[in-house]
């Protein structure tokens, strides 16, 4: 098992939009306007962004150094992956102290300086909230494991093992739950001779949210960061917080996609509503939940504003369209991708909000995964096409560091080049048990492994790509293509992916149609062209009508727009010099255009 269990695509039933509870005058196209709907978010994986002190590990002062770069790009919210004290079993997603900065990343004073510098630039910061589990080195867990009577015992899930007739000295795990990171989700602990639950690594024990004290402690640490001035949270695997009562075995059917069961525990909404009431409602905060296991129809239960839970979630339908089980590929086609965005537009109502993203620190690189990195020209064009798409589709766009440069997957050729615990555990479970040849494992992991997104930012053509001083050894190897693909080169080139992304972000910010406007797919079944409109009619203002046309592939295509639609003024194009307008368009490989019409 890995973080990516096989996932069936859901066909979404039509749902009628919720009636608006707000005075109609303040609404835009039925939506309540709010800053996080209008934001463009940029994710920073701090370990890989910029090393300021030569230890080979990115840090907070490194981020502060590059805030002008981000401000110029035009993003206005930064999501910072975990910056807390951690033994780094899973690069900070295993937190030892929620109120302390990871010493490798700097100090609280560095954090405060970074936050102030972000605010000075009129940007906002959201931080990662990782509270489905803690580190096993958190003091709660140290107490919890020390004895069955300890007051913290019930902060985690402890159970007796099941009898093991074949080997009575070694009991079997309490149930059949698999871990996302391979093997059983239960770890035996000799001190009290019981097992504890960990849906991720053994060093990430799951917190027991059914214990009111756990919830209070979480709310309190949330207030700590909000009181410092952070603007909200990205919530790690948040739907998993409510466990199934009694923790029964998964059936064979449920075992095909355990997330579905784990994400839909009986108290999920109750706990999120309590969190909202006690904490979030008191701040002008933005929340985005990572929601594996949540189908589109279920999504509104969490994001509908009448329910007072979260603002939005990351739904995995699009980002995992091309994945089978573990790191295997799933053949896909463009109509399937369009159908996902179309179903989101149909199912989510005016009281819901959506995200749009195709990359993050858990997925391979945007251009390698969804575009075409086979030649420099196709890489540049397809990266621009993808940024065009992300910045003109419905929902708040989330961009991942380096994608604005068209950074690519790393040419991994050997298992020992990987750092990720998910990869290491999967290797043990598949290659070392003889279930998969090593060469196949390395090839699949090169394609889909998480380390692809985690190689250091490529700032320049200097040694270590300017990520770290020349004498340092970066914690993960720099992609050898940094001499050609780096920020310094792109900043010097007006036609670079960076500058194109900057223009696409500016376009997004300039027109509320890209935020609140209607969405219409003009040709859902076309295998190569993705053409859609974003339109907004506001009383007393001229209509905003935008047309996005993407040639998703290498093959040039002549494309005639549906009757009544003619491309008008060209606002953004990834091939310099293009001027074509009208009803029939001639698109070359990976060509992307945005028009008014
Ligand atoms: C989330 C994070 C991922 C992490 C896992 C466990 O999916 O994005 O990086 O490994 O949760 O915290
Ligand atoms: Ca450092």
GROMACS .gro file of N, CA, C and O in nm, residues 305-411:
model
  428
  305UNK      N    1  -2.059   2.666   0.291
  305UNK     CA    2  -2.037   2.768   0.394
  305UNK      C    3  -2.147   2.767   0.501
  305UNK      O    4  -2.124   2.810   0.613
  306UNK      N    5  -2.264   2.714   0.467
  306UNK     CA    6  -2.371   2.706   0.567
  306UNK      C    7  -2.337   2.606   0.677
  306UNK      O    8  -2.398   2.607   0.784
  307UNK      N    9  -2.243   2.518   0.649
  307UNK     CA   10  -2.212   2.412   0.746
  307UNK      C   11  -2.098   2.449   0.840
  307UNK      O   12  -2.069   2.378   0.935
  308UNK      N   13  -2.029   2.556   0.811
  308UNK     CA   14  -1.926   2.608   0.901
  308UNK      C   15  -1.820   2.504   0.937
  308UNK      O   16  -1.798   2.473   1.053
  309UNK      N   17  -1.758   2.451   0.831
  309UNK     CA   18  -1.647   2.358   0.852
  309UNK      C   19  -1.522   2.421   0.790
  309UNK      O   20  -1.459   2.506   0.851
  310UNK      N   21  -1.489   2.382   0.668
  310UNK     CA   22  -1.370   2.437   0.602
  310UNK      C   23  -1.412   2.517   0.479
  310UNK      O   24  -1.521   2.498   0.425
  311UNK      N   25  -1.322   2.603   0.431
  311UNK     CA   26  -1.351   2.684   0.312
  311UNK      C   27  -1.344   2.601   0.185
  311UNK      O   28  -1.422   2.618   0.093
  312UNK      N   29  -1.245   2.515   0.178
  312UNK     CA   30  -1.226   2.437   0.055
  312UNK      C   31  -1.141   2.316   0.086
  312UNK      O   32  -1.077   2.308   0.192
  313UNK      N   33  -1.142   2.222  -0.005
  313UNK     CA   34  -1.057   2.104   0.012
  313UNK      C   35  -0.982   2.076  -0.118
  313UNK      O   36  -1.018   2.124  -0.225
  314UNK      N   37  -0.876   1.999  -0.104
  314UNK     CA   38  -0.811   1.940  -0.222
  314UNK      C   39  -0.879   1.807  -0.248
  314UNK      O   40  -0.868   1.714  -0.168
  315UNK      N   41  -0.952   1.802  -0.358
  315UNK     CA   42  -1.013   1.678  -0.402
  315UNK      C   43  -0.912   1.614  -0.499
  315UNK      O   44  -0.851   1.682  -0.580
  316UNK      N   45  -0.894   1.484  -0.490
  316UNK     CA   46  -0.787   1.417  -0.564
  316UNK      C   47  -0.826   1.369  -0.704
  316UNK      O   48  -0.745   1.307  -0.772
  317UNK      N   49  -0.951   1.395  -0.745
  317UNK     CA   50  -0.998   1.338  -0.872
  317UNK      C   51  -0.904   1.368  -0.989
  317UNK      O   52  -0.869   1.279  -1.066
  318UNK      N   53  -0.866   1.496  -1.003
  318UNK     CA   54  -0.783   1.530  -1.119
  318UNK      C   55  -0.638   1.485  -1.100
  318UNK      O   56  -0.581   1.419  -1.187
  319UNK      N   57  -0.582   1.517  -0.985
  319UNK     CA   58  -0.438   1.495  -0.969
  319UNK      C   59  -0.402   1.345  -0.973
  319UNK      O   60  -0.291   1.308  -1.008
  320UNK      N   61  -0.499   1.259  -0.942
  320UNK     CA   62  -0.471   1.116  -0.944
  320UNK      C   63  -0.533   1.044  -1.065
  320UNK      O   64  -0.536   0.921  -1.069
  321UNK      N   65  -0.580   1.122  -1.162
  321UNK     CA   66  -0.642   1.062  -1.280
  321UNK      C   67  -0.547   0.967  -1.353
  321UNK      O   68  -0.589   0.866  -1.409
  322UNK      N   69  -0.419   1.001  -1.351
  322UNK     CA   70  -0.323   0.921  -1.429
  322UNK      C   71  -0.252   0.816  -1.344
  322UNK      O   72  -0.151   0.762  -1.387
  323UNK      N   73  -0.304   0.789  -1.223
  323UNK     CA   74  -0.237   0.693  -1.136
  323UNK      C   75  -0.324   0.571  -1.110
  323UNK      O   76  -0.444   0.582  -1.084
  324UNK      N   77  -0.261   0.455  -1.110
  324UNK     CA   78  -0.325   0.334  -1.062
  324UNK      C   79  -0.282   0.311  -0.919
  324UNK      O   80  -0.251   0.406  -0.846
  325UNK      N   81  -0.275   0.185  -0.878
  325UNK     CA   82  -0.232   0.156  -0.742
  325UNK      C   83  -0.083   0.190  -0.727
  325UNK      O   84  -0.006   0.182  -0.823
  326UNK      N   85  -0.046   0.230  -0.608
  326UNK     CA   86   0.093   0.266  -0.578
  326UNK      C   87   0.146   0.363  -0.684
  326UNK      O   88   0.084   0.464  -0.710
  327UNK      N   89   0.261   0.330  -0.745
  327UNK     CA   90   0.316   0.424  -0.845
  327UNK      C   91   0.290   0.379  -0.988
  327UNK      O   92   0.362   0.418  -1.080
  328UNK      N   93   0.189   0.298  -1.008
  328UNK     CA   94   0.164   0.253  -1.145
  328UNK      C   95   0.087   0.362  -1.221
  328UNK      O   96   0.016   0.443  -1.162
  329UNK      N   97   0.105   0.359  -1.353
  329UNK     CA   98   0.036   0.457  -1.437
  329UNK      C   99  -0.103   0.406  -1.474
  329UNK      O  100  -0.125   0.285  -1.484
  330UNK      N  101  -0.194   0.498  -1.491
  330UNK     CA  102  -0.328   0.463  -1.540
  330UNK      C  103  -0.347   0.538  -1.671
  330UNK      O  104  -0.331   0.660  -1.673
  331UNK      N  105  -0.378   0.468  -1.779
  331UNK     CA  106  -0.400   0.540  -1.904
  331UNK      C  107  -0.519   0.634  -1.887
  331UNK      O  108  -0.617   0.598  -1.821
  332UNK      N  109  -0.507   0.753  -1.944
  332UNK     CA  110  -0.618   0.850  -1.930
  332UNK      C  111  -0.626   0.931  -2.058
  332UNK      O  112  -0.535   0.930  -2.140
  333UNK      N  113  -0.739   1.000  -2.075
  333UNK     CA  114  -0.749   1.088  -2.191
  333UNK      C  115  -0.809   1.221  -2.150
  333UNK      O  116  -0.864   1.236  -2.040
  334UNK      N  117  -0.797   1.318  -2.239
  334UNK     CA  118  -0.839   1.454  -2.207
  334UNK      C  119  -0.988   1.465  -2.171
  334UNK      O  120  -1.023   1.535  -2.076
  335UNK      N  121  -1.079   1.396  -2.244
  335UNK     CA  122  -1.220   1.404  -2.204
  335UNK      C  123  -1.243   1.362  -2.058
  335UNK      O  124  -1.330   1.417  -1.991
  336UNK      N  125  -1.164   1.268  -2.008
  336UNK     CA  126  -1.180   1.229  -1.867
  336UNK      C  127  -1.144   1.344  -1.774
  336UNK      O  128  -1.210   1.368  -1.673
  337UNK      N  129  -1.037   1.415  -1.809
  337UNK     CA  130  -0.996   1.528  -1.725
  337UNK      C  131  -1.102   1.638  -1.731
  337UNK      O  132  -1.141   1.696  -1.628
  338UNK      N  133  -1.151   1.664  -1.852
  338UNK     CA  134  -1.254   1.767  -1.867
  338UNK      C  135  -1.379   1.728  -1.788
  338UNK      O  136  -1.445   1.813  -1.729
  339UNK      N  137  -1.411   1.600  -1.790
  339UNK     CA  138  -1.532   1.554  -1.719
  339UNK      C  139  -1.520   1.581  -1.569
  339UNK      O  140  -1.620   1.609  -1.501
  340UNK      N  141  -1.399   1.573  -1.518
  340UNK     CA  142  -1.380   1.600  -1.375
  340UNK      C  143  -1.409   1.747  -1.346
  340UNK      O  144  -1.488   1.781  -1.257
  341UNK      N  145  -1.348   1.836  -1.425
  341UNK     CA  146  -1.372   1.979  -1.400
  341UNK      C  147  -1.518   2.015  -1.425
  341UNK      O  148  -1.576   2.098  -1.356
  342UNK      N  149  -1.578   1.950  -1.524
  342UNK     CA  150  -1.718   1.977  -1.552
  342UNK      C  151  -1.806   1.932  -1.435
  342UNK      O  152  -1.898   2.003  -1.393
  343UNK      N  153  -1.777   1.814  -1.380
  343UNK     CA  154  -1.861   1.767  -1.270
  343UNK      C  155  -1.843   1.856  -1.147
  343UNK      O  156  -1.940   1.884  -1.076
  344UNK      N  157  -1.725   1.907  -1.127
  344UNK     CA  158  -1.707   2.002  -1.015
  344UNK      C  159  -1.794   2.126  -1.035
  344UNK      O  160  -1.856   2.174  -0.941
  345UNK      N  161  -1.798   2.173  -1.158
  345UNK     CA  162  -1.878   2.294  -1.186
  345UNK      C  163  -2.028   2.266  -1.166
  345UNK      O  164  -2.103   2.353  -1.126
  346UNK      N  165  -2.069   2.143  -1.194
  346UNK     CA  166  -2.211   2.110  -1.181
  346UNK      C  167  -2.250   2.082  -1.036
  346UNK      O  168  -2.356   2.120  -0.990
  347UNK      N  169  -2.163   2.010  -0.965
  347UNK     CA  170  -2.202   1.961  -0.833
  347UNK      C  171  -2.183   2.065  -0.724
  347UNK      O  172  -2.262   2.075  -0.631
  348UNK      N  173  -2.077   2.143  -0.734
  348UNK     CA  174  -2.052   2.241  -0.628
  348UNK      C  175  -2.138   2.364  -0.652
  348UNK      O  176  -2.143   2.417  -0.764
  349UNK      N  177  -2.207   2.408  -0.548
  349UNK     CA  178  -2.301   2.519  -0.561
  349UNK      C  179  -2.240   2.652  -0.521
  349UNK      O  180  -2.118   2.663  -0.499
  350UNK      N  181  -2.327   2.751  -0.510
  350UNK     CA  182  -2.279   2.887  -0.482
  350UNK      C  183  -2.229   2.903  -0.338
  350UNK      O  184  -2.158   2.999  -0.308
  351UNK      N  185  -2.266   2.812  -0.250
  351UNK     CA  186  -2.216   2.821  -0.112
  351UNK      C  187  -2.091   2.736  -0.092
  351UNK      O  188  -2.036   2.729   0.018
  352UNK      N  189  -2.048   2.669  -0.198
  352UNK     CA  190  -1.926   2.586  -0.191
  352UNK      C  191  -1.811   2.660  -0.256
  352UNK      O  192  -1.832   2.755  -0.332
  353UNK      N  193  -1.690   2.616  -0.230
  353UNK     CA  194  -1.577   2.669  -0.305
  353UNK      C  195  -1.482   2.555  -0.338
  353UNK      O  196  -1.480   2.452  -0.269
  354UNK      N  197  -1.402   2.575  -0.445
  354UNK     CA  198  -1.318   2.466  -0.494
  354UNK      C  199  -1.173   2.510  -0.503
  354UNK      O  200  -1.141   2.629  -0.499
  355UNK      N  201  -1.085   2.413  -0.516
  355UNK     CA  202  -0.944   2.439  -0.543
  355UNK      C  203  -0.911   2.385  -0.681
  355UNK      O  204  -0.981   2.297  -0.731
  356UNK      N  205  -0.806   2.436  -0.741
  356UNK     CA  206  -0.756   2.374  -0.865
  356UNK      C  207  -0.605   2.362  -0.853
  356UNK      O  208  -0.535   2.457  -0.819
  357UNK      N  209  -0.556   2.240  -0.874
  357UNK     CA  210  -0.412   2.212  -0.859
  357UNK      C  211  -0.381   2.082  -0.933
  357UNK      O  212  -0.469   1.996  -0.946
  358UNK      N  213  -0.260   2.070  -0.981
  358UNK     CA  214  -0.218   1.943  -1.042
  358UNK      C  215  -0.080   1.902  -0.994
  358UNK      O  216  -0.017   1.814  -1.054
  359UNK      N  217  -0.032   1.967  -0.889
  359UNK     CA  218   0.099   1.928  -0.836
  359UNK      C  219   0.106   1.974  -0.691
  359UNK      O  220   0.032   2.062  -0.649
  360UNK      N  221   0.194   1.911  -0.617
  360UNK     CA  222   0.230   1.953  -0.482
  360UNK      C  223   0.348   1.865  -0.439
  360UNK      O  224   0.406   1.796  -0.524
  361UNK      N  225   0.381   1.867  -0.311
  361UNK     CA  226   0.499   1.792  -0.264
  361UNK      C  227   0.476   1.642  -0.261
  361UNK      O  228   0.568   1.568  -0.227
  362UNK      N  229   0.356   1.596  -0.291
  362UNK     CA  230   0.327   1.452  -0.290
  362UNK      C  231   0.312   1.395  -0.431
  362UNK      O  232   0.278   1.277  -0.445
  363UNK      N  233   0.330   1.478  -0.531
  363UNK     CA  234   0.311   1.432  -0.668
  363UNK      C  235   0.431   1.471  -0.752
  363UNK      O  236   0.508   1.558  -0.713
  364UNK      N  237   0.443   1.406  -0.867
  364UNK     CA  238   0.560   1.442  -0.947
  364UNK      C  239   0.537   1.578  -1.012
  364UNK      O  240   0.434   1.642  -0.996
  365UNK      N  241   0.637   1.624  -1.082
  365UNK     CA  242   0.640   1.762  -1.133
  365UNK      C  243   0.530   1.790  -1.234
  365UNK      O  244   0.504   1.708  -1.324
  366UNK      N  245   0.473   1.907  -1.224
  366UNK     CA  246   0.361   1.947  -1.310
  366UNK      C  247   0.388   1.917  -1.457
  366UNK      O  248   0.311   1.851  -1.525
  367UNK      N  249   0.503   1.966  -1.508
  367UNK     CA  250   0.525   1.955  -1.653
  367UNK      C  251   0.558   1.812  -1.693
  367UNK      O  252   0.518   1.766  -1.800
  368UNK      N  253   0.628   1.739  -1.607
  368UNK     CA  254   0.662   1.601  -1.641
  368UNK      C  255   0.540   1.511  -1.631
  368UNK      O  256   0.525   1.415  -1.708
  369UNK      N  257   0.454   1.541  -1.536
  369UNK     CA  258   0.340   1.456  -1.507
  369UNK      C  259   0.224   1.482  -1.603
  369UNK      O  260   0.156   1.390  -1.648
  370UNK      N  261   0.198   1.609  -1.633
  370UNK     CA  262   0.078   1.646  -1.709
  370UNK      C  263   0.109   1.711  -1.843
  370UNK      O  264   0.020   1.729  -1.926
  371UNK      N  265   0.234   1.752  -1.862
  371UNK     CA  266   0.271   1.815  -1.988
  371UNK      C  267   0.367   1.726  -2.063
  371UNK      O  268   0.349   1.604  -2.069
  372UNK      N  269   0.472   1.786  -2.117
  372UNK     CA  270   0.560   1.714  -2.207
  372UNK      C  271   0.701   1.771  -2.189
  372UNK      O  272   0.730   1.881  -2.235
  373UNK      N  273   0.787   1.694  -2.121
  373UNK     CA  274   0.923   1.744  -2.100
  373UNK      C  275   1.023   1.677  -2.195
  373UNK      O  276   1.142   1.674  -2.169
  374UNK      N  277   0.971   1.626  -2.309
  374UNK     CA  278   1.059   1.549  -2.398
  374UNK      C  279   1.157   1.636  -2.476
  374UNK      O  280   1.262   1.589  -2.517
  375UNK      N  281   1.125   1.762  -2.499
  375UNK     CA  282   1.219   1.856  -2.562
  375UNK      C  283   1.206   1.989  -2.490
  375UNK      O  284   1.101   2.018  -2.431
  376UNK      N  285   1.310   2.074  -2.496
  376UNK     CA  286   1.299   2.205  -2.429
  376UNK      C  287   1.180   2.285  -2.479
  376UNK      O  288   1.111   2.351  -2.401
  377UNK      N  289   1.152   2.276  -2.608
  377UNK     CA  290   1.041   2.356  -2.662
  377UNK      C  291   0.905   2.307  -2.611
  377UNK      O  292   0.820   2.386  -2.569
  378UNK      N  293   0.886   2.176  -2.615
  378UNK     CA  294   0.758   2.123  -2.565
  378UNK      C  295   0.745   2.145  -2.415
  378UNK      O  296   0.637   2.169  -2.363
  379UNK      N  297   0.857   2.134  -2.345
  379UNK     CA  298   0.853   2.158  -2.200
  379UNK      C  299   0.804   2.300  -2.171
  379UNK      O  300   0.713   2.321  -2.090
  380UNK      N  301   0.864   2.396  -2.241
  380UNK     CA  302   0.828   2.535  -2.217
  380UNK      C  303   0.682   2.560  -2.251
  380UNK      O  304   0.606   2.616  -2.173
  381UNK      N  305   0.642   2.512  -2.367
  381UNK     CA  306   0.504   2.537  -2.409
  381UNK      C  307   0.404   2.466  -2.319
  381UNK      O  308   0.302   2.523  -2.282
  382UNK      N  309   0.431   2.340  -2.288
  382UNK     CA  310   0.330   2.266  -2.211
  382UNK      C  311   0.324   2.316  -2.068
  382UNK      O  312   0.216   2.318  -2.007
  383UNK      N  313   0.438   2.359  -2.013
  383UNK     CA  314   0.433   2.418  -1.878
  383UNK      C  315   0.346   2.543  -1.879
  383UNK      O  316   0.265   2.566  -1.790
  384UNK      N  317   0.361   2.623  -1.984
  384UNK     CA  318   0.278   2.744  -1.995
  384UNK      C  319   0.131   2.709  -2.013
  384UNK      O  320   0.043   2.773  -1.956
  385UNK      N  321   0.107   2.607  -2.094
  385UNK     CA  322  -0.032   2.564  -2.114
  385UNK      C  323  -0.095   2.522  -1.981
  385UNK      O  324  -0.209   2.559  -1.949
  386UNK      N  325  -0.019   2.448  -1.902
  386UNK     CA  326  -0.073   2.401  -1.774
  386UNK      C  327  -0.098   2.517  -1.678
  386UNK      O  328  -0.199   2.520  -1.606
  387UNK      N  329  -0.008   2.613  -1.676
  387UNK     CA  330  -0.029   2.730  -1.589
  387UNK      C  331  -0.152   2.807  -1.637
  387UNK      O  332  -0.231   2.857  -1.556
  388UNK      N  333  -0.170   2.817  -1.768
  388UNK     CA  334  -0.289   2.883  -1.822
  388UNK      C  335  -0.414   2.816  -1.770
  388UNK      O  336  -0.509   2.881  -1.724
  389UNK      N  337  -0.413   2.684  -1.777
  389UNK     CA  338  -0.529   2.607  -1.734
  389UNK      C  339  -0.557   2.628  -1.585
  389UNK      O  340  -0.669   2.659  -1.545
  390UNK      N  341  -0.453   2.612  -1.503
  390UNK     CA  342  -0.473   2.625  -1.357
  390UNK      C  343  -0.525   2.763  -1.319
  390UNK      O  344  -0.601   2.777  -1.224
  391UNK      N  345  -0.483   2.864  -1.395
  391UNK     CA  346  -0.518   3.001  -1.357
  391UNK      C  347  -0.647   3.050  -1.422
  391UNK      O  348  -0.688   3.164  -1.398
  392UNK      N  349  -0.709   2.966  -1.504
  392UNK     CA  350  -0.836   3.009  -1.565
  392UNK      C  351  -0.951   2.913  -1.536
  392UNK      O  352  -1.065   2.943  -1.571
  393UNK      N  353  -0.924   2.799  -1.476
  393UNK     CA  354  -1.032   2.708  -1.438
  393UNK      C  355  -1.101   2.760  -1.311
  393UNK      O  356  -1.053   2.854  -1.248
  394UNK      N  357  -1.210   2.694  -1.273
  394UNK     CA  358  -1.281   2.734  -1.150
  394UNK      C  359  -1.201   2.697  -1.026
  394UNK      O  360  -1.140   2.592  -1.021
  395UNK      N  361  -1.210   2.778  -0.923
  395UNK     CA  362  -1.149   2.741  -0.795
  395UNK      C  363  -1.023   2.821  -0.767
  395UNK      O  364  -0.960   2.876  -0.858
  396UNK      N  365  -0.984   2.824  -0.642
  396UNK     CA  366  -0.861   2.894  -0.604
  396UNK      C  367  -0.741   2.812  -0.652
  396UNK      O  368  -0.728   2.695  -0.616
  397UNK      N  369  -0.655   2.873  -0.736
  397UNK     CA  370  -0.540   2.796  -0.787
  397UNK      C  371  -0.428   2.782  -0.685
  397UNK      O  372  -0.395   2.877  -0.614
  398UNK      N  373  -0.372   2.664  -0.678
  398UNK     CA  374  -0.256   2.635  -0.593
  398UNK      C  375  -0.139   2.595  -0.682
  398UNK      O  376  -0.146   2.494  -0.751
  399UNK      N  377  -0.034   2.678  -0.680
  399UNK     CA  378   0.085   2.650  -0.760
  399UNK      C  379   0.193   2.596  -0.669
  399UNK      O  380   0.204   2.638  -0.553
  400UNK      N  381   0.275   2.507  -0.719
  400UNK     CA  382   0.381   2.447  -0.637
  400UNK      C  383   0.517   2.501  -0.678
  400UNK      O  384   0.544   2.520  -0.797
  401UNK      N  385   0.603   2.524  -0.581
  401UNK     CA  386   0.733   2.585  -0.605
  401UNK      C  387   0.809   2.517  -0.720
  401UNK      O  388   0.817   2.395  -0.726
  402UNK      N  389   0.864   2.599  -0.807
  402UNK     CA  390   0.944   2.545  -0.917
  402UNK      C  391   0.863   2.520  -1.043
  402UNK      O  392   0.918   2.518  -1.153
  403UNK      N  393   0.733   2.500  -1.028
  403UNK     CA  394   0.652   2.478  -1.148
  403UNK      C  395   0.647   2.603  -1.234
  403UNK      O  396   0.630   2.595  -1.356
  404UNK      N  397   0.665   2.720  -1.171
  404UNK     CA  398   0.667   2.845  -1.248
  404UNK      C  399   0.795   2.856  -1.331
  404UNK      O  400   0.807   2.947  -1.414
  405UNK      N  401   0.889   2.763  -1.307
  405UNK     CA  402   1.011   2.758  -1.388
  405UNK      C  403   1.006   2.641  -1.486
  405UNK      O  404   1.097   2.622  -1.567
  406UNK      N  405   0.904   2.559  -1.474
  406UNK     CA  406   0.899   2.436  -1.555
  406UNK      C  407   1.000   2.334  -1.507
  406UNK      O  408   1.056   2.258  -1.588
  407UNK      N  409   1.026   2.330  -1.375
  407UNK     CA  410   1.115   2.225  -1.323
  407UNK      C  411   1.055   2.088  -1.351
  407UNK      O  412   0.934   2.071  -1.354
  408UNK      N  413   1.144   1.992  -1.373
  408UNK     CA  414   1.101   1.859  -1.419
  408UNK      C  415   1.127   1.751  -1.314
  408UNK      O  416   1.197   1.775  -1.215
  409UNK      N  417   1.076   1.632  -1.342
  409UNK     CA  418   1.112   1.516  -1.261
  409UNK      C  419   1.262   1.495  -1.264
  409UNK      O  420   1.331   1.537  -1.358
  410UNK      N  421   1.313   1.427  -1.163
  410UNK     CA  422   1.456   1.398  -1.152
  410UNK      C  423   1.485   1.266  -1.225
  410UNK      O  424   1.406   1.173  -1.218
  411UNK      N  425   1.600   1.258  -1.292
  411UNK     CA  426   1.630   1.132  -1.363
  411UNK      C  427   1.679   1.021  -1.268
  411UNK      O  428   1.792   0.973  -1.281
   0.00000   0.00000   0.00000
